[in-house]
Each structure stands twice: as structure tokens, then as C-alpha cells.
Coordinates of C-alpha atoms in Angstrom, one line a residue:
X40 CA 124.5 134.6 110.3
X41 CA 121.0 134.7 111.5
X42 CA 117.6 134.7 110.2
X43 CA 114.3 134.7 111.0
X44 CA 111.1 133.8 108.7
X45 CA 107.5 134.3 109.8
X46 CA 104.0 133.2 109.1
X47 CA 101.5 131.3 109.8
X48 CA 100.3 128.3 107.8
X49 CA 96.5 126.8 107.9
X50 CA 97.8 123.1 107.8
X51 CA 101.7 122.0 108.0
X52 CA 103.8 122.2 105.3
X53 CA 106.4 120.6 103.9
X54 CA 109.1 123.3 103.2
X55 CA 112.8 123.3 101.8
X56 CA 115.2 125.6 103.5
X57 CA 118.2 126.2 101.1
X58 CA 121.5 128.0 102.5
X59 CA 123.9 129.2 99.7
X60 CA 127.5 129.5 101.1
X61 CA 128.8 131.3 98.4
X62 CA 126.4 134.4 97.1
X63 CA 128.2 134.3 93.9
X64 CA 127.0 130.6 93.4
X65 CA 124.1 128.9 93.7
X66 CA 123.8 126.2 91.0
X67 CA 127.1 124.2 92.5
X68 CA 126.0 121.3 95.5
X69 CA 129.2 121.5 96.7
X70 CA 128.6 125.6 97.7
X71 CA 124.2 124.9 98.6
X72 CA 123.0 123.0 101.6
X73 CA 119.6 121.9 101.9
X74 CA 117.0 120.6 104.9
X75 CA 113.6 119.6 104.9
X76 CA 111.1 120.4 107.5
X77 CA 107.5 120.2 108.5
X78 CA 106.3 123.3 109.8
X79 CA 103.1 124.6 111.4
X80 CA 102.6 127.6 113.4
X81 CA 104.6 126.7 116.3
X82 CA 108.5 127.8 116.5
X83 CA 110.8 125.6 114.6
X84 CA 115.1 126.7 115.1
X85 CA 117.2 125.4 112.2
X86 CA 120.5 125.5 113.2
X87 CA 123.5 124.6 110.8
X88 CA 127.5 124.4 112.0
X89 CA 130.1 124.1 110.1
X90 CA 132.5 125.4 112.7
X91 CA 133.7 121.9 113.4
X92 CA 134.0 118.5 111.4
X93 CA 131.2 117.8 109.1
X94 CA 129.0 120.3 108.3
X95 CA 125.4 119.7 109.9
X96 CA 121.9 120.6 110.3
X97 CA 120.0 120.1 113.6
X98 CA 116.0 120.8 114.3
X99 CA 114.4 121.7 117.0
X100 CA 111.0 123.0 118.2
X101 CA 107.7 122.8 116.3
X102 CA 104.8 120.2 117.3
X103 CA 105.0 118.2 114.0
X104 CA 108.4 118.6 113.3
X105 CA 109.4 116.9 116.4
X106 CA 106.0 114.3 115.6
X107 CA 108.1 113.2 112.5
X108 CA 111.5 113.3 113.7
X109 CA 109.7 111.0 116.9
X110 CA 108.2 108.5 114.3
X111 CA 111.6 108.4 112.0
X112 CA 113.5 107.4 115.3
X113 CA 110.9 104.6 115.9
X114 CA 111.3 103.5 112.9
X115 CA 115.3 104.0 112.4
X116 CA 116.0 100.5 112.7
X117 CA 113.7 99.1 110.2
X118 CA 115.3 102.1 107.6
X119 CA 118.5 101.2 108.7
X120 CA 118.2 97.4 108.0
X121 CA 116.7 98.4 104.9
X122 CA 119.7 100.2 103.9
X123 CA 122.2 97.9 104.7
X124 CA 120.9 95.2 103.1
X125 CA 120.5 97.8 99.9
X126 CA 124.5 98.2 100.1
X127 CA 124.6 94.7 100.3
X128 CA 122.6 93.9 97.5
X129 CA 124.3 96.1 94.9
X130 CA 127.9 94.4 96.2
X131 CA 126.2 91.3 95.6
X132 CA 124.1 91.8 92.1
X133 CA 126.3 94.3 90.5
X134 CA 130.1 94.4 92.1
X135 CA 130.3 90.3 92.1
X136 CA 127.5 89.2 89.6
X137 CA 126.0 87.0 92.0
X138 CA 122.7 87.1 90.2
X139 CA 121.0 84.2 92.4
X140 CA 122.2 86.0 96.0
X141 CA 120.8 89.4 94.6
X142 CA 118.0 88.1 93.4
X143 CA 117.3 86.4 97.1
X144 CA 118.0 90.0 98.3
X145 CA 115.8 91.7 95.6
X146 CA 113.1 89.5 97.5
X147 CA 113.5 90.2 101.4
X148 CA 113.9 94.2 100.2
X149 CA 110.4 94.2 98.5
X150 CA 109.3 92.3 102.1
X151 CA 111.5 95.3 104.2
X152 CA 109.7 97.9 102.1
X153 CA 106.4 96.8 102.6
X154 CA 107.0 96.4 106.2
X155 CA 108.1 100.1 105.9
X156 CA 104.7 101.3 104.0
X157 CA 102.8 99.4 106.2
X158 CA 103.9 101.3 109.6
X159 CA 103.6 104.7 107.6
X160 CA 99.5 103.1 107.0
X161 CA 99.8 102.3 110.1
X162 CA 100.6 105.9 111.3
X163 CA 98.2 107.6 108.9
X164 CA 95.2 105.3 109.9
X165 CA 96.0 106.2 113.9
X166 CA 96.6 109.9 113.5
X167 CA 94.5 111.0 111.0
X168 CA 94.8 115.0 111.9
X169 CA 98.5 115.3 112.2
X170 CA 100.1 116.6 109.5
X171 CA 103.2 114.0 109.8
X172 CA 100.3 111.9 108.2
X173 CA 99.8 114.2 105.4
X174 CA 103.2 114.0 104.7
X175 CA 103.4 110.1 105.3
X176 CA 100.7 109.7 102.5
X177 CA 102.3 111.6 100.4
X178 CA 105.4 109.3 100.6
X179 CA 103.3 106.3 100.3
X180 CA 101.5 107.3 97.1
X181 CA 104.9 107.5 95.5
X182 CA 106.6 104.6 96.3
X183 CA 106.1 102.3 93.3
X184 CA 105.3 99.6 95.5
X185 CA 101.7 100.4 95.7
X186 CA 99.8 98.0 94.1
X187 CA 96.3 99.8 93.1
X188 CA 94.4 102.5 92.9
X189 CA 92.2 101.4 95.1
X190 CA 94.7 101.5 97.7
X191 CA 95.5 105.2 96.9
X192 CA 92.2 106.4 97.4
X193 CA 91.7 104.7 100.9
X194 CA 95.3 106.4 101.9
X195 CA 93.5 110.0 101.4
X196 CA 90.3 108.6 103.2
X197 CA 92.2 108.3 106.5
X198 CA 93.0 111.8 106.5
X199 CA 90.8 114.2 108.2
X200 CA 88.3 116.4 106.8
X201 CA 90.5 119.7 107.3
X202 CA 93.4 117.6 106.2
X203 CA 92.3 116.1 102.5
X204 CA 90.9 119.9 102.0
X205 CA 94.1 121.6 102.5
X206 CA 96.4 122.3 99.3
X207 CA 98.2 119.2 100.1
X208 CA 95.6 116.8 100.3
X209 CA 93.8 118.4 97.3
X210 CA 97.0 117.6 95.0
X211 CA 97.0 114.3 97.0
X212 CA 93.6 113.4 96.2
X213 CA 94.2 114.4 92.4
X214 CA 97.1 112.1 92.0
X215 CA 95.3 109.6 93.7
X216 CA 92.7 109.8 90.8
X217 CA 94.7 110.6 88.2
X218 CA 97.8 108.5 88.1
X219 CA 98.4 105.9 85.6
X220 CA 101.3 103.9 86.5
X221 CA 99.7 101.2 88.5
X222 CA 99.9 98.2 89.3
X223 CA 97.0 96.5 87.0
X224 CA 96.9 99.6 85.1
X225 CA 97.4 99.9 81.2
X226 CA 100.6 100.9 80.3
X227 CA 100.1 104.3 78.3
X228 CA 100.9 104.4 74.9
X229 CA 103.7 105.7 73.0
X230 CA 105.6 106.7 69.5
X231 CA 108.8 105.8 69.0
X232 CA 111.6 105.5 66.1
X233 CA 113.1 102.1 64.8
X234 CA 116.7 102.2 63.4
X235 CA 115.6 103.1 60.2
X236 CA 113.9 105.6 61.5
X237 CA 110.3 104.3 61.4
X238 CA 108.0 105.1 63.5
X239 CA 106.0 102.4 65.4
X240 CA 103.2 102.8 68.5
X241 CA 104.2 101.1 71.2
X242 CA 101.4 98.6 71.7
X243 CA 102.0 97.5 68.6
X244 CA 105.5 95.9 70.0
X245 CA 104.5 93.9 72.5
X246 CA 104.3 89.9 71.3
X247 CA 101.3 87.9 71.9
X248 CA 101.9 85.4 74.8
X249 CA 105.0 87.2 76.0
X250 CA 105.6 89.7 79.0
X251 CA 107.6 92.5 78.2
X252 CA 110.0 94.9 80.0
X253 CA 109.9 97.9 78.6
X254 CA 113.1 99.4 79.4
X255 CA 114.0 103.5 79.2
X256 CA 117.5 104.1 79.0
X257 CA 120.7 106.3 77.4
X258 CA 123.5 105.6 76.1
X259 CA 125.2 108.4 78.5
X260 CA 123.3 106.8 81.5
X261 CA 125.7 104.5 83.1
X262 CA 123.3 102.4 85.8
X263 CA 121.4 102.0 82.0
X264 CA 124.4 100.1 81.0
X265 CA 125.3 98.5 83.9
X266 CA 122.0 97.0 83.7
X267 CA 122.7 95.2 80.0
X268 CA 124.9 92.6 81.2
X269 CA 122.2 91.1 83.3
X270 CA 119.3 91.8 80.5
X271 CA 121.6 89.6 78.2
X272 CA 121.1 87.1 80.8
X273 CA 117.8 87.5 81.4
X274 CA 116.9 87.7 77.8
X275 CA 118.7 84.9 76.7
X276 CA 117.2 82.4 79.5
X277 CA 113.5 83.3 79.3
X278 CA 113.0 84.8 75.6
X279 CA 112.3 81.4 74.4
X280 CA 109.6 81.0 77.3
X281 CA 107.8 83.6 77.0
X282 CA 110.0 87.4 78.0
X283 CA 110.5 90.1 75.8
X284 CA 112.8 93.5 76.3
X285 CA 111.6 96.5 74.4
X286 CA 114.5 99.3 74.2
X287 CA 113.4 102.6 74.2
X288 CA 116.5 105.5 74.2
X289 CA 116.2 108.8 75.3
X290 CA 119.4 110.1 73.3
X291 CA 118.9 113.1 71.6
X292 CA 122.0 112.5 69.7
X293 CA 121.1 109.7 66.7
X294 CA 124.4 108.7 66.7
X295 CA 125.4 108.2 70.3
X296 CA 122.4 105.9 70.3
X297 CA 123.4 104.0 67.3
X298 CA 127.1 103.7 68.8
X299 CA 126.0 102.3 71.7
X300 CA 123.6 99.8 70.0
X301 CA 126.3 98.5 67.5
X302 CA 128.9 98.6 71.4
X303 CA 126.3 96.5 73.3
X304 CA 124.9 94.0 70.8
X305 CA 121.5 93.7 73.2
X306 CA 119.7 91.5 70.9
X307 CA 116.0 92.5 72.1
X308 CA 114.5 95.1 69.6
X309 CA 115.4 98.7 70.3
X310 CA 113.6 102.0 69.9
X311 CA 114.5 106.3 69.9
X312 CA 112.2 108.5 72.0
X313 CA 114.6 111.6 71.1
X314 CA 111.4 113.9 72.4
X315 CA 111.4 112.2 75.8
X316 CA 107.5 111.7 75.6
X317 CA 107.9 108.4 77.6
X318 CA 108.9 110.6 80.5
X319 CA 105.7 112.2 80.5
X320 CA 103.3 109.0 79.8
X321 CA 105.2 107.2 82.0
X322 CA 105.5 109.8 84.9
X323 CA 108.6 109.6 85.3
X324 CA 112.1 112.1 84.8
X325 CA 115.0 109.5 85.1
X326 CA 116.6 106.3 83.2
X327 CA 116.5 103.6 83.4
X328 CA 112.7 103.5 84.2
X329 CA 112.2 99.6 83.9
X330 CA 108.1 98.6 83.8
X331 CA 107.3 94.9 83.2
X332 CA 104.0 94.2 81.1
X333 CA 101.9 91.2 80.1
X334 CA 100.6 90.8 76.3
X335 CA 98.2 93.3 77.1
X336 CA 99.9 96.1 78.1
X337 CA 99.0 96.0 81.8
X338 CA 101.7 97.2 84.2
X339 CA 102.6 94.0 86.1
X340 CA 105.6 95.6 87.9
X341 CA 106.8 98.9 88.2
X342 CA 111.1 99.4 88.5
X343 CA 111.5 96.2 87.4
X344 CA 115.3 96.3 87.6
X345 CA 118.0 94.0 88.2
X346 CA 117.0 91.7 91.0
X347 CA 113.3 92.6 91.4
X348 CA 113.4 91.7 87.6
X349 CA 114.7 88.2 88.1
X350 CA 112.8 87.5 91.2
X351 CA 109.9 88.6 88.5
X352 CA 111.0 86.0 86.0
X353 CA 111.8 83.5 88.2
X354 CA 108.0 83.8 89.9
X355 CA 106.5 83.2 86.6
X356 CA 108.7 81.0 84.9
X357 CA 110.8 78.5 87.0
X358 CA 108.3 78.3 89.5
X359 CA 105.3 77.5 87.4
X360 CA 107.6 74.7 85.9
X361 CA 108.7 72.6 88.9

């Protein structure tokens, strides 16, 4: 099996190559594997054995190819910390319920991850022609991490001319503009059902003098319900000072959502969204989606989950009081 593809591209591209072991099948993962790649107009050789042992992919050739496979190896140790301590932290939060460890971990990940955005800056801000910094841009304008958009639209800046025109940087640029959940931002708003099947808009549900996490989940989502025991927690420790939990399901089915309400007894209110319309206003296409919101409505964190939310709570609450 071999295969060539030709072409020449104006700026690099991030492109997808997709191999389908079985012709008869291509919806099953376990018959489809996938590789990403930069490519410009220099020769780039995909290989892929699965002669021996694990199947594999290996990438050769092509000026920024090889740039970004240079620049992840530089910065393989930092990832790789980053993703043991990840491991770590779900053992920790989750597997033993040691909230106050996870929450310590929840911490030095948020410092690990900014370290990581920071040398992808870095990178942009030094090589402002190379397309590994297109493609480093448009990693850093997704990560939820990025606090404003003032930061986004100094990302695209570094970019050269010939770079932000390209189709890349032109959808860059857009998002840059265009994208709502911020940091500082209003949260959009949003109709949802009650119980009795009311509807309510929902900044009308947000109590004056509280923060609120607005929580998206399922019932069929199972990270949505490992995360109750710890809301519980949470709820129950901070409601009184000041922390709210708005519930908003995504079931389509009326009564798998009421089953799992009456199964979990979460006593924050709770809300249907059978349409999925949060998924759009909140840019987003997977449960849970946690965002954590002063009385306003302003997006004070974005996946506000497990420890990230305590170390949240504990920053505004405990802290202020000692």
C-alpha cells in the first residue's frame, strides 16, 4: 500500500490523513487510523506499520513539519509533567476522594498549563512567519485558559502579514473577535425548562450576591455524574456564603432526566435544555461544560470542574475569611 498526494499550498496547513483498514468500514475507531500533519510545499513521507507490535505512524520530511515535531520535543518534558500529574490528579480527586490533595493539584496544573501557553507565546512572538506559529495560535486561542480578549487579538498580531491573511489566520482573527466565552465576558443568555415544565431565561436564575456555576450535564453522561458527589460538597459548604449551582440537562428524554434528578437528590435548582441551545451560546459540543459566574453574569472561570472549582471557591471564600 502506497500513495501519493500532490499540491501545493500558499501557507501551511494543518491537514488530517485518515487510513481505513477495512473498506467495508469506516465509521468503527477500532478499523480507522488517523495523523495530523503540517504541511507546506516541501515533501512530507507518512509512513504507518503495523507489521510488528503496535501499530504506528512515523513523519518525516517537510520544513514545518519537522519545525513542530522540533518544538514538541523541546517542550516534551514540560507536556509530560503535565500529564502525569493529570493521572495523578484524577487518582487523587476522583478514585480516592481526596478533595484537599486534588484541589492542591487542580492549582499547580493551572500553573503547568500556563507555563505551557506561555512558551507556545513565546514561540509565536519569535517566529512570526512560520506556520508552526499559525498553528500554535490556534491552539492557544482555544485553550480556556485565556483570560481576555484582549489577549486574543495581540496572539494574531504576532503573526505576519502573509500569515493573519491566509484562510487560517482570517478564521483566527474572526474568532478572535467574535468569541464570547471569556474570561470577563457576559455569559450569553439562555431558555430553559423547570420541572414543571416552565420556562425561565437564564439570567433570571442567578441570585443577587451569589456566584454561580452553571453546570451542563446528562443524565447518560457519566464524568456529569461523577462530578455530583463533589458538587454536593461543594454546595453544601459554600451555599450559605454565597455559591450557587444552576443545573442545566441536555436529555432529550424527559424522563431519563427526571429519573436521574429524583436518583441524585442534587439540591441546587435544576433546568432541561432538550434543544441543546446552550451548546451553541456556550460554544461548546460536550458535558459537562462547567462556567463559574458572579451575580452579573460575567464568566469568572471557564471548566470550572472538580478541583479548579474548589481551588475557585476556596480563593474567594476561605481565603477572604482568615
Amino acid at each position: 500500500g502506497q500513495f501519493r498526494l500532490k499540491g501545493v499550498l500558499a501557507t501551511p496547513r494543518r491537514c488530517r490523513g485518515v487510513i481505513y483498514l477495512d473498506p467495508n468500514d469506516r465509521t468503527s475507531r477500532d478499523t480507522r487510523i488517523s495523523f495530523d500533519v503540517l504541511l507546506d510545499s516541501t515533501q512530507v513521507t507518512a509512513r504507518y506499520d503495523a507489521h510488528q507490535g503496535q501499530p504506528a505512524f512515523t513523519l518525516s520530511g517537510g520544513a514545518t513539519q519537522e519545525a513542530m515535531q522540533e518544538f514538541r520535543r523541546e517542550q516534551a518534558a514540560l507536556s509530560g509533567a503535565y500529564d502525569r500529574l493529570f493521572d495523578e490528579y484524577i487518582a487523587t480527586f476522583y478514585h480516592r476522594a481526596d478533595r484537599q490533595n486534588g484541589i492542591a493539584l487542580a492549582r499547580r496544573l493551572t500553573q503547568l498549563n500556563e507555563q505551557i501557553l506561555s512558551r507556545k507565546i513565546d514561540y509565536i512572538r519569535s517566529h512570526p512567519n512560520s506556520g508552526v506559529s499559525l498553528q500554535l495560535a490556534d491552539e492557544v486561542v482555544h485553550n480556556a485558559a485565556i483570560p481576555t480578549r484582549d489577549t486574543l487579538t495581540a496572539l494574531i498580531g504576532m503573526l505576519a502579514p502573509d500569515l493573519r491573511a491566509s484562510a487560517a489566520g482570517q478564521r483566527l482573527a474572526t474568532l478572535a473577535r467574535t468569541k464570547r466565552m471569556l474570561c470577563g465576558g457576559q455569559l450569553p443568555d439562555l431558555t430553559v425548562i423547570d420541572p414543571q415544565g416552565q420556562k425561565h431565561s437564564l439570567s433570571d436564575l442567578l441570585l443577587p450576591g451569589h456566584c454561580t456555576l452553571v453546570e451542563i450535564w446528562a443524565s447518560w453522561c457519566s464524568p456529569c455524574r461523577n462530578d455530583i458527589p463533589y458538587l454536593r460538597e461543594a454546595y453544601a459548604r459554600y451555599h450559605d456564603r454565597g455559591f450557587d449551582i444552576v443545573g442545566i440537562s441536555i436529555d432529550t428524554q424527559s424522563d431519563a432526566w427526571q429519573q436521574a434528578l429524583t436518583s441524585e437528590k442534587m439540591a441546587w435548582r435544576q433546568y432541561n435544555d432538550p434543544e441543546r441551545e446552550s451548546f451553541e451560546a456556550f460554544e461548546t459540543s460536550s458535558v459537562p461544560t462547567s462556567i463559574l459566574v458572579d451575580e452579573q453574569g460575567r464568566i469568572l472561570q471557564l471548566e470550572a470542574r472538580g478541583g479548579w472549582l474548589g481551588a475557585a471557591l476556596e480563593t474567594r471564600y476561605d481565603k477572604q475569611t482568615k
